[in-house]
Coordinates of N, CA and C in Angstrom, one line a residue:
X1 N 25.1 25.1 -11.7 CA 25.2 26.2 -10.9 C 24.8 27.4 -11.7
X2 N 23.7 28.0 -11.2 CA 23.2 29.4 -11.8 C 23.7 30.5 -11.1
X3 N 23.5 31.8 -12.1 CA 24.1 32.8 -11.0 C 22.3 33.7 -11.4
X4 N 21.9 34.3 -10.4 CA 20.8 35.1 -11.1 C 21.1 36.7 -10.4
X5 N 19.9 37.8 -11.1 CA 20.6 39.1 -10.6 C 20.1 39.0 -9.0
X6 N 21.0 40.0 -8.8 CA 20.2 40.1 -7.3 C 20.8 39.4 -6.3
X7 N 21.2 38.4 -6.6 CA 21.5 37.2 -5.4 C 22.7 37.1 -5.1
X8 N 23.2 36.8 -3.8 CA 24.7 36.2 -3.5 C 24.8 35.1 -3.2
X9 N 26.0 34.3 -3.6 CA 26.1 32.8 -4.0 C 27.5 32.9 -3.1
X10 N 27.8 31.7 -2.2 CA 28.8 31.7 -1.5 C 29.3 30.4 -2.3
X11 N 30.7 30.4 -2.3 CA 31.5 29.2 -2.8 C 32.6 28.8 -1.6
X12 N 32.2 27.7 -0.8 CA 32.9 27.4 -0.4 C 33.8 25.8 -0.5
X13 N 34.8 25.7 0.3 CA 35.4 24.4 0.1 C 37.0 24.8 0.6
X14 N 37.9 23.5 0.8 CA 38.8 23.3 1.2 C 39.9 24.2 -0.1
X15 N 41.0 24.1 0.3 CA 41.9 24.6 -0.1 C 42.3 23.9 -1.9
X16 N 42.5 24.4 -2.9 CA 43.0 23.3 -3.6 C 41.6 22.5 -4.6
X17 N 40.5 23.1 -4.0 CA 39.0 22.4 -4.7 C 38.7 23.2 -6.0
X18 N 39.0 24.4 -6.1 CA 39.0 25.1 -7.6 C 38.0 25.9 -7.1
X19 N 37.8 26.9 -6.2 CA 37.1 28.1 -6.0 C 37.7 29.1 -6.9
X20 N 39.0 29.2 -6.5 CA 39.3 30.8 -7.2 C 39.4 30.4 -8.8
X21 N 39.5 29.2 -9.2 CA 39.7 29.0 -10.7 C 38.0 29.0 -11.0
X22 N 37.0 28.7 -10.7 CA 35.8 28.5 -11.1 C 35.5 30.0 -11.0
X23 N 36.1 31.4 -10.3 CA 36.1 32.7 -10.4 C 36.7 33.2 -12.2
X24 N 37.8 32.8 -11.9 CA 38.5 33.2 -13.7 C 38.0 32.4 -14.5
X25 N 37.2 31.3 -14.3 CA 36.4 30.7 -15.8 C 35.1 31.6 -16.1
X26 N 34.2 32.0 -14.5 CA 33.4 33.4 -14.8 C 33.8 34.8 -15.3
X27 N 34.9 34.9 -15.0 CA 35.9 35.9 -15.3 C 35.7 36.0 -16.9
X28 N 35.9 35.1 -17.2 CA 37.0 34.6 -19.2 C 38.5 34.7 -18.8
X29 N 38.7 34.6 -17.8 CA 40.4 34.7 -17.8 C 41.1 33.4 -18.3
X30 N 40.3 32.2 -17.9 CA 40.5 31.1 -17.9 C 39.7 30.2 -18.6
X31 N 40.1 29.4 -19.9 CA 39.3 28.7 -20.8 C 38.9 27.5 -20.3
X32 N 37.6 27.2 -20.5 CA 36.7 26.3 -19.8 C 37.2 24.7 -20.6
X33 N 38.0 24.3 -20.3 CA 38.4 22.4 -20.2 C 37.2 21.1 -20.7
X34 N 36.0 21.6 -20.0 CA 35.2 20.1 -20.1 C 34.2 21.4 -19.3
X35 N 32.8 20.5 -20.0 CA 31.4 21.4 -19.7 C 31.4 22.7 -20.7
X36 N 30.7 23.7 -19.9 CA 30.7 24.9 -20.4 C 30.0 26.1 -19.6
X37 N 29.9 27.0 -19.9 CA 30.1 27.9 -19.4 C 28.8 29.3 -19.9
X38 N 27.6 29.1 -19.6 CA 26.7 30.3 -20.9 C 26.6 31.6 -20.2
X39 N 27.0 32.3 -20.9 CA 27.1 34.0 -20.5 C 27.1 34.5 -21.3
X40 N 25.9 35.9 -20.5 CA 25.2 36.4 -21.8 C 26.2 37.3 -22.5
X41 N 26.4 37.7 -24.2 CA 27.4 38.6 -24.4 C 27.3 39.9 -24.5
X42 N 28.3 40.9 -23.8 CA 28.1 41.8 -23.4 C 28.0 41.8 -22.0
X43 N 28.2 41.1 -20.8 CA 27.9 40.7 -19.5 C 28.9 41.6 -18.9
X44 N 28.6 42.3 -17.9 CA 29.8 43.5 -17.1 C 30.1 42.7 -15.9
X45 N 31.1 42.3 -16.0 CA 31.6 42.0 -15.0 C 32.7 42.6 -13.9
X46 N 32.6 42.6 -12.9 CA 33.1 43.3 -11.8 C 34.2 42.3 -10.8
X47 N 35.4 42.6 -10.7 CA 36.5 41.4 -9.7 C 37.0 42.4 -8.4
X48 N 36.4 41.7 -7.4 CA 37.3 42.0 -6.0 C 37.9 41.0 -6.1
X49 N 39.3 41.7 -6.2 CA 40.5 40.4 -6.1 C 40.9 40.2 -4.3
X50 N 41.9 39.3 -4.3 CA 42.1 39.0 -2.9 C 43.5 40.5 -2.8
X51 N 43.2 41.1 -1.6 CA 44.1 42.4 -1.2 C 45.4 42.5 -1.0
X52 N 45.8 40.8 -0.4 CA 47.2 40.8 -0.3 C 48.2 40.4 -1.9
X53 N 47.0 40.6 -2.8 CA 47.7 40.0 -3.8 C 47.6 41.3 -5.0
X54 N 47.8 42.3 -4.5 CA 48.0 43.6 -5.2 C 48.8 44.4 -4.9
X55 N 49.0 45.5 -5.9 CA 51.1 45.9 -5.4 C 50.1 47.3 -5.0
X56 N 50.1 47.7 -4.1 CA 49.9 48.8 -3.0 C 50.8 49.9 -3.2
X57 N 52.0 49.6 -4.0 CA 52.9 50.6 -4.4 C 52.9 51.5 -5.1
X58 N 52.3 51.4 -5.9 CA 51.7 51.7 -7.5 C 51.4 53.2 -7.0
X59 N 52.0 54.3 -7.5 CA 51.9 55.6 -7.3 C 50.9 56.2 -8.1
X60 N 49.5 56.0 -7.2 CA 48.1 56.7 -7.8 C 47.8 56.8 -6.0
X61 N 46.3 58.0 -6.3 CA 45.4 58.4 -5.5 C 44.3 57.5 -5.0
X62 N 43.7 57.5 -4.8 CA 42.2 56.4 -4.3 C 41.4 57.4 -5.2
X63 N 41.4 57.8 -5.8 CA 40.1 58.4 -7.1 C 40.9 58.3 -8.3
X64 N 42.5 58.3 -8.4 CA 43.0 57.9 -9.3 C 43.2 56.3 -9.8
X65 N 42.9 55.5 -8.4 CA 42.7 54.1 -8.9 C 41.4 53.8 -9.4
X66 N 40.6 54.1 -9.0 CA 39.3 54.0 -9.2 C 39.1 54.6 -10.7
X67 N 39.4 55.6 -11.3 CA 39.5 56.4 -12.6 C 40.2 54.9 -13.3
X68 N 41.4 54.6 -13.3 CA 41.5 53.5 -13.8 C 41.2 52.3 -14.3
X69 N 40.3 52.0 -13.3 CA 39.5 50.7 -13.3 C 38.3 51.1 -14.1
X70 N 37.8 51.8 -13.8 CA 36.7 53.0 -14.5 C 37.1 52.9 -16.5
X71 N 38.4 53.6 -16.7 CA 38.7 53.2 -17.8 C 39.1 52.1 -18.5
X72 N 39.1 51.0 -17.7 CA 39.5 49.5 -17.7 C 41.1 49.5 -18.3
X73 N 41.8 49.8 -16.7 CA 43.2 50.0 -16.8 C 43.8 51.1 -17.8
X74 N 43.8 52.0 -18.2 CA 44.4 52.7 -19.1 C 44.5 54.3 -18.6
X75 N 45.5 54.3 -17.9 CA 45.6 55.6 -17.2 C 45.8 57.0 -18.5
X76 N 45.1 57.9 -17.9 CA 44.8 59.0 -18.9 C 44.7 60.1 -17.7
X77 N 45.0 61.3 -18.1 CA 44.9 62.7 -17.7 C 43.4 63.3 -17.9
X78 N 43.1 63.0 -19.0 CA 42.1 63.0 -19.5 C 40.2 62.6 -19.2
X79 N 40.4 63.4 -17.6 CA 38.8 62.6 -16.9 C 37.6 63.6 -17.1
X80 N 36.5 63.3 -17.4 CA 35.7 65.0 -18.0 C 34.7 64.9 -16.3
X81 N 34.4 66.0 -16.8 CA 34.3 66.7 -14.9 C 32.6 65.4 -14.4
X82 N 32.2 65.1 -15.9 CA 30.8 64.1 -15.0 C 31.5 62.6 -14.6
X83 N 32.7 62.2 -15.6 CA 33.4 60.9 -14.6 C 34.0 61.5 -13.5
X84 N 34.7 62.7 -13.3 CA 34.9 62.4 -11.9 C 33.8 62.6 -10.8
X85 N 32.5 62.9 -11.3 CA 31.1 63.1 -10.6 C 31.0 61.5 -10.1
X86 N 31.1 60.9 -11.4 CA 30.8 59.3 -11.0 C 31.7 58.8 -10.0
X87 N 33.1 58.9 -10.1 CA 34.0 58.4 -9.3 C 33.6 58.7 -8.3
X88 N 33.8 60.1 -8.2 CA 33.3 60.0 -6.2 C 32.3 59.7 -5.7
X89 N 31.1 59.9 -6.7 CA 29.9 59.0 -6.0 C 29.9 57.8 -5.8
X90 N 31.1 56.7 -6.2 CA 31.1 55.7 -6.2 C 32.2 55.3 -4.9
X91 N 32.5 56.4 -4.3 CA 33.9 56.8 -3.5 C 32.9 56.7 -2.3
X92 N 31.9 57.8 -2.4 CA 31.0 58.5 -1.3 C 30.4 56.8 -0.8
X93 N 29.6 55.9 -1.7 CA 28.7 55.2 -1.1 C 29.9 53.8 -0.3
X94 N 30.9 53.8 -0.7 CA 31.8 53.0 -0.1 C 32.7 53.8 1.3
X95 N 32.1 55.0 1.9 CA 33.0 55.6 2.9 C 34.9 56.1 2.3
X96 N 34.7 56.4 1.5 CA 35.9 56.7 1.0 C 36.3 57.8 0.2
X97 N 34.9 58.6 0.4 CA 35.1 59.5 -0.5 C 36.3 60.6 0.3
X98 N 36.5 61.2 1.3 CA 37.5 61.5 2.4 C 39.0 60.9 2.0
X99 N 39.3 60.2 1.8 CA 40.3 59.9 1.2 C 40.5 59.9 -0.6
X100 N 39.9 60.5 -1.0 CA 40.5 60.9 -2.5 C 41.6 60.9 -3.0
X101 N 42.4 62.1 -2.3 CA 43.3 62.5 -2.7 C 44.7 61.4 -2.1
X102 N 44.2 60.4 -1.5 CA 45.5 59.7 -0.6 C 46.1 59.1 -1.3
X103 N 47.1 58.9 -1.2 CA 48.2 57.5 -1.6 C 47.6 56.0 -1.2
X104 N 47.7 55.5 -2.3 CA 46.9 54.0 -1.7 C 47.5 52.9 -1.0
X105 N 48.7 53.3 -0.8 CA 49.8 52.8 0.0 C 49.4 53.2 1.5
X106 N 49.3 54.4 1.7 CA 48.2 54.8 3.2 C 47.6 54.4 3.7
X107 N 46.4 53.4 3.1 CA 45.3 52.9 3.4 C 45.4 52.2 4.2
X108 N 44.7 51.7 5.2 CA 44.6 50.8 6.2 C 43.9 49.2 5.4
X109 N 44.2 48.0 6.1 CA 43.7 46.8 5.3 C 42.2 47.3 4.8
X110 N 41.2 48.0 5.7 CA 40.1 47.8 5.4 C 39.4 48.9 4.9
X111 N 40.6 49.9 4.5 CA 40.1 51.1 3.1 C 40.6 50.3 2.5
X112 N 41.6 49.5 1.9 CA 42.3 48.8 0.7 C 41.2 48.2 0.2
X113 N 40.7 47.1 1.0 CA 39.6 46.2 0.7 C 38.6 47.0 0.1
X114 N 37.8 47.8 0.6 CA 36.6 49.1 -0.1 C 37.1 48.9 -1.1
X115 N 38.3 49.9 -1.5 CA 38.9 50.7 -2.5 C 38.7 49.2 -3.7
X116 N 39.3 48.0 -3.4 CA 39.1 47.0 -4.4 C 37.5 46.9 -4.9
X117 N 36.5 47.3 -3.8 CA 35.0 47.1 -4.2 C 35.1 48.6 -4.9
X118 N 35.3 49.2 -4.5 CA 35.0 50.4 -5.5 C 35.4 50.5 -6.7
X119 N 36.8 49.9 -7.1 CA 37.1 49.4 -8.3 C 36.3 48.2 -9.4
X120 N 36.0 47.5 -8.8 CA 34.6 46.4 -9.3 C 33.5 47.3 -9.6
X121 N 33.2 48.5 -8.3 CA 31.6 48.8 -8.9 C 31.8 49.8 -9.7
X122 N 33.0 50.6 -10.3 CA 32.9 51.6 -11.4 C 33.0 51.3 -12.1
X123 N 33.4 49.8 -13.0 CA 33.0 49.4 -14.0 C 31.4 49.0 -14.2
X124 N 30.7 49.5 -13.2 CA 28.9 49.3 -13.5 C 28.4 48.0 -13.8
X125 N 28.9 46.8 -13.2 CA 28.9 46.0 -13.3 C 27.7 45.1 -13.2
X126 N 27.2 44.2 -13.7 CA 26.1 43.6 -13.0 C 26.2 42.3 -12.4
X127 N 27.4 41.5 -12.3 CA 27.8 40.8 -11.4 C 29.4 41.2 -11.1
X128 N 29.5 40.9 -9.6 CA 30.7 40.8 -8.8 C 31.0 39.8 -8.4
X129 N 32.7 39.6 -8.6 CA 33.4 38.7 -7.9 C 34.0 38.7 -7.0
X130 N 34.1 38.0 -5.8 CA 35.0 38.4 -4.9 C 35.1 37.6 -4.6
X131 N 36.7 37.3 -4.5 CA 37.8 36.0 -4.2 C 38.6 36.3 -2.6
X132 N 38.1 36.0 -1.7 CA 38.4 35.8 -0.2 C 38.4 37.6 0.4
X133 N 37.4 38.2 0.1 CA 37.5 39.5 0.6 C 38.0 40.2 1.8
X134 N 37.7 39.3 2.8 CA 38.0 39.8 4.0 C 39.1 38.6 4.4
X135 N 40.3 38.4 3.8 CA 40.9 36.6 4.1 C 42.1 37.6 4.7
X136 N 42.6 38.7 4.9 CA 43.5 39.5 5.2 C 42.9 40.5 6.3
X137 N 42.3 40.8 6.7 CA 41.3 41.7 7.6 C 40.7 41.2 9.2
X138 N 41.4 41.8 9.8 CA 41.3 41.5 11.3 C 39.7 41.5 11.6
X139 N 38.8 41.1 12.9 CA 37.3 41.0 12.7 C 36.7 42.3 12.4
X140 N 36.6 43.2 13.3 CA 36.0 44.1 12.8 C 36.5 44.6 11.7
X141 N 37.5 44.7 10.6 CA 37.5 45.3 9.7 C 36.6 44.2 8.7
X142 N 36.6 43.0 9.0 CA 35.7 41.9 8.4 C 34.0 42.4 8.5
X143 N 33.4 42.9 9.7 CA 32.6 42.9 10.2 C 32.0 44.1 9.2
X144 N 32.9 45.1 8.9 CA 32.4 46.6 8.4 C 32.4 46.1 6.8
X145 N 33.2 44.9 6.3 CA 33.3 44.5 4.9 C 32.0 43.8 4.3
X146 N 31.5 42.9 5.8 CA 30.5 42.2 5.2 C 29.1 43.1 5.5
X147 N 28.9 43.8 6.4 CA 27.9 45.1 6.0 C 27.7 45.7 4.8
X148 N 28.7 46.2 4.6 CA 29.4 46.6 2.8 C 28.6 45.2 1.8
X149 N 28.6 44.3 1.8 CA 28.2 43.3 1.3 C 26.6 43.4 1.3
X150 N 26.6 43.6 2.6 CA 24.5 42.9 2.7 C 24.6 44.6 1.7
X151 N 24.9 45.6 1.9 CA 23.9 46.9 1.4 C 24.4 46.6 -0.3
X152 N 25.4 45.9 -0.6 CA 25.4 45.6 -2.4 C 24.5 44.8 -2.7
X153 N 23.9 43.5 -1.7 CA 23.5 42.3 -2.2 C 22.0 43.0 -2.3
X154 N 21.7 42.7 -3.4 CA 20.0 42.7 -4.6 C 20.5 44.1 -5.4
X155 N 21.2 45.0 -5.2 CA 21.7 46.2 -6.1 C 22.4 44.8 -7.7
X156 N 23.4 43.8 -7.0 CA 24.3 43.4 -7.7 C 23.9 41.7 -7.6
X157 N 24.2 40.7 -9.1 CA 24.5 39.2 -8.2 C 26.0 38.8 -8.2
X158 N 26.3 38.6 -6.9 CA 27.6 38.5 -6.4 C 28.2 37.4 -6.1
X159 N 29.3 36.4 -6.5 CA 29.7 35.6 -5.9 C 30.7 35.7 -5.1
X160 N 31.0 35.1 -4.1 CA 31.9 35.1 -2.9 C 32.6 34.0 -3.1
X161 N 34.0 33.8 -3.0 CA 34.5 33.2 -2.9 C 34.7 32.9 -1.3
X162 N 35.6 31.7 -0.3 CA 35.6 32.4 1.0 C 35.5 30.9 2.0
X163 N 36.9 31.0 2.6 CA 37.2 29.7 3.2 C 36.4 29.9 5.1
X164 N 35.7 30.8 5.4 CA 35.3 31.3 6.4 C 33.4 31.0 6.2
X165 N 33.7 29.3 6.5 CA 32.1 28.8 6.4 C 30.8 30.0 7.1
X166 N 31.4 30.6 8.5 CA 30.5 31.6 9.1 C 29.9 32.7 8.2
X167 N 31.3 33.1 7.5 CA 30.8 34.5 6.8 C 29.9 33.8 5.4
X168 N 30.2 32.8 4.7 CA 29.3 32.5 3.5 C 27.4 32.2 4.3
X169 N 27.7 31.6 6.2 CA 26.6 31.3 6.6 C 25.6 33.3 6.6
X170 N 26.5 33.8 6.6 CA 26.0 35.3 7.3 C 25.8 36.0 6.0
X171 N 26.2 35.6 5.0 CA 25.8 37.4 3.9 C 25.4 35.9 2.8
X172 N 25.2 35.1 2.6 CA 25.1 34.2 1.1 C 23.1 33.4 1.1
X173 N 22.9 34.0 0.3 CA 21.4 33.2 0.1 C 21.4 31.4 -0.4
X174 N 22.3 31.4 -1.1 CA 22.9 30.0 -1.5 C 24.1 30.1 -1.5
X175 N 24.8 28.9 -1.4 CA 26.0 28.1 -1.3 C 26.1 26.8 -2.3
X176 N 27.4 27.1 -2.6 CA 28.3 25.9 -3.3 C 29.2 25.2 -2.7
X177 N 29.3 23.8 -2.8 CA 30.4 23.8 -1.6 C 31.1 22.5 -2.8
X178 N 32.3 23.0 -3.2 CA 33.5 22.7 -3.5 C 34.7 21.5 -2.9
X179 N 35.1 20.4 -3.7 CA 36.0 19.5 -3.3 C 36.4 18.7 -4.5
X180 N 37.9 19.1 -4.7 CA 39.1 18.2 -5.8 C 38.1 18.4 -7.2
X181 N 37.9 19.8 -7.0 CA 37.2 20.6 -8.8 C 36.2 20.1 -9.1
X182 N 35.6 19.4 -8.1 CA 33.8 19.3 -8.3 C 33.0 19.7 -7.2
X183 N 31.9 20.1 -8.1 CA 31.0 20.9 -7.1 C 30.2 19.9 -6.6
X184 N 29.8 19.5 -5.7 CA 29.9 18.6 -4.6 C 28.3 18.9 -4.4
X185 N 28.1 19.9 -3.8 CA 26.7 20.5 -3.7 C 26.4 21.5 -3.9
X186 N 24.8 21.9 -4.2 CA 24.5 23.9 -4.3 C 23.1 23.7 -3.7
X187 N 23.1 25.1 -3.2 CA 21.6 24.7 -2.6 C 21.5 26.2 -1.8
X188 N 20.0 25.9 -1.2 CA 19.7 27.2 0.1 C 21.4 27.2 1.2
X189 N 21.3 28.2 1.0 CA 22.9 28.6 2.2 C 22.3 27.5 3.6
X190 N 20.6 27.9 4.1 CA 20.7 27.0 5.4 C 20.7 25.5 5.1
X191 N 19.9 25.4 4.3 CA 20.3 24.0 3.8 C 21.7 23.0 4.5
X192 N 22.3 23.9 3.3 CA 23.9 23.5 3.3 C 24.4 23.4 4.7
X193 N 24.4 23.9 5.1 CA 25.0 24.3 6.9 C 24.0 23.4 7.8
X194 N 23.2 23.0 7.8 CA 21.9 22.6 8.6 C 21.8 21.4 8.5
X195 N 21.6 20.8 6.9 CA 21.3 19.3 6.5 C 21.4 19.2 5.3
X196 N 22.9 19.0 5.0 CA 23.2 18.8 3.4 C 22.7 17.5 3.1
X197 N 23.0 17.3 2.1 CA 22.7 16.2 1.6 C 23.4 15.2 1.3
X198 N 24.9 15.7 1.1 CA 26.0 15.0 0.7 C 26.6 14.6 1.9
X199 N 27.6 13.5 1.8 CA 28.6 13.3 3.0 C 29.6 13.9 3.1
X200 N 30.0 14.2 1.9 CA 31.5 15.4 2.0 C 31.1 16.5 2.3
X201 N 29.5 16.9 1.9 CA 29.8 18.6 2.5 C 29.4 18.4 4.3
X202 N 28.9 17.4 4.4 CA 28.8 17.2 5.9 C 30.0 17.0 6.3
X203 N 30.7 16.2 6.3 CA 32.1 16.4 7.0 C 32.9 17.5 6.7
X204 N 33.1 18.2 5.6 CA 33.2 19.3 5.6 C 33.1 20.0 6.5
X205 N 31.5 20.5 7.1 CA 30.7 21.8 7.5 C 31.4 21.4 8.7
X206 N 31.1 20.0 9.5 CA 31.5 19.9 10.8 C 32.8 19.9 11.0
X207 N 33.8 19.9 10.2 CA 35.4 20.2 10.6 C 36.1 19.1 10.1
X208 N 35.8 18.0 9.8 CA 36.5 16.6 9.9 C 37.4 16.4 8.7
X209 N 37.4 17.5 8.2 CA 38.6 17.9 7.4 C 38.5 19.4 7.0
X210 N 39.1 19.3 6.0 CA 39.3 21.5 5.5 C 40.9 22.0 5.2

C-alpha cells in the first residue's frame, strides 16, 4: 500500500481489522511487528483524531488550540503577531475564523470536527490522518465535513480511516479494504465497490457481514 501526494486513500473494513492501528504505525506511535514501513525522514505529518475521543474541557480558545498544535503541544504566551497571522488564516479557510475567541467546549459537533482539521493543517503537514472523521456527526454536519475533504484532497495526501463504505465511495480515489490485520485488497475506489476481486471484500461491500 502506497500513499502518494495529492491523493486520498480510504481504509475501510469491519470493526477489529486494524484500521486505526495501521493509522499509529503511519503515525510512529506504534512500532511496526512484521513487514515495514518506508517514510521519508523528516515527513510532516498531520492527525484528525476521532472527536468523541478528546477532552473538550480543556480550558483554551479555538485559536488557542490551534496555537498549540501549531507549537506541537507546548502551550506558551509567547505567539509573534505573523503565527497568529498563520493561525487564523488557517481558522479563515476552515470557516472558523468567527469563533476565535470561543471556548472549545461551545462548539457544536461540527466546529469540533473543523477545529481537529485545523489542528492537523497548522502543523503544515503533507500528509493527513483521519481516523473516523465524521463517526460522531449527524448527516449534514457529515455532508459539510466531507466538502471540507474534497477542497483539502490534491492540496494534501490523506488517509481516511471510516466504517461508512458511502463516504470512502464519495471523497476516496482508492481504497483499502481491511479484515483480521490484513489488507485484503487496494485498488481504484470504483473498483473496489463495483468488482473487487476478492471474496471477502465482496461480501464485505454487499453487507454479508461488517
Amino acid at each position: 500500500l502506497d500513499v502518494t501526494d495529492g491523493e486520498l486513500i480510504g481504509i475501510v473494513g469491519p470493526s477489529g481489522s486494524g484500521k486505526s492501528t495501521l493509522l499509529k504505525v503511519l503515525l510512529g506511535t506504534v512500532p511496526v511487528r512484521a513487514g515495514r514501513v518506508d517514510r521519508r525522514p523528516g515527513l510532516a505529518v498531520g492527525l484528525v483524531p476521532q472527536v468523541e475521543h478528546i477532552d473538550w474541557s480543556f480550558p483554551v480558545t479555538v485559536a488557542e488550540c490551534v496555537g498549540m498544535a501549531r507549537a506541537r503541544g507546548l502551550r506558551t504566551p509567547w505567539i509573534t503577531k505573523a503565527e497568529r497571522a498563520e493561525i487564523h488564516a488557517v481558522l479563515d479557510r476552515l470557516g472558523l475564523n468567527g469563533l476565535a475567541n470561543r471556548h472549545i467546549r461551545d462548539l457544536s459537533g461540527g466546529q469540533q470536527q473543523r477545529l481537529c482539521i485545523a489542528r492537523a493543517i497548522a502543523v503544515d503537514p503533507e500528509v493527513i490522518l483521519m481516523d473516523e472523521p465524521c463517526s460522531a456527526l449527524d448527516p449534514i454536519a457529515t455532508a459539510k465535513i466531507e466538502e471540507l475533504i474534497h477542497e483539502l484532497k490534491g492540496r494534501y495526501a490523506i488517509v481516511i480511516v471510516t466504517h461508512n463504505m458511502q463516504q470512502a465511495a464519495r471523497v476516496s480515489q482508492r481504497t483499502a479494504f481491511f479484515h483480521l490485520g490484513t489488507l485484503v485488497e487496494y485498488g481504484a475506489t470504483s473498483d473496489i465497490f463495483t468488482n473487487p476481486r476478492q471474496e471477502r471484500t465482496k461480501d464485505y461491500i454487499t453487507g454479508r457481514y461488517g
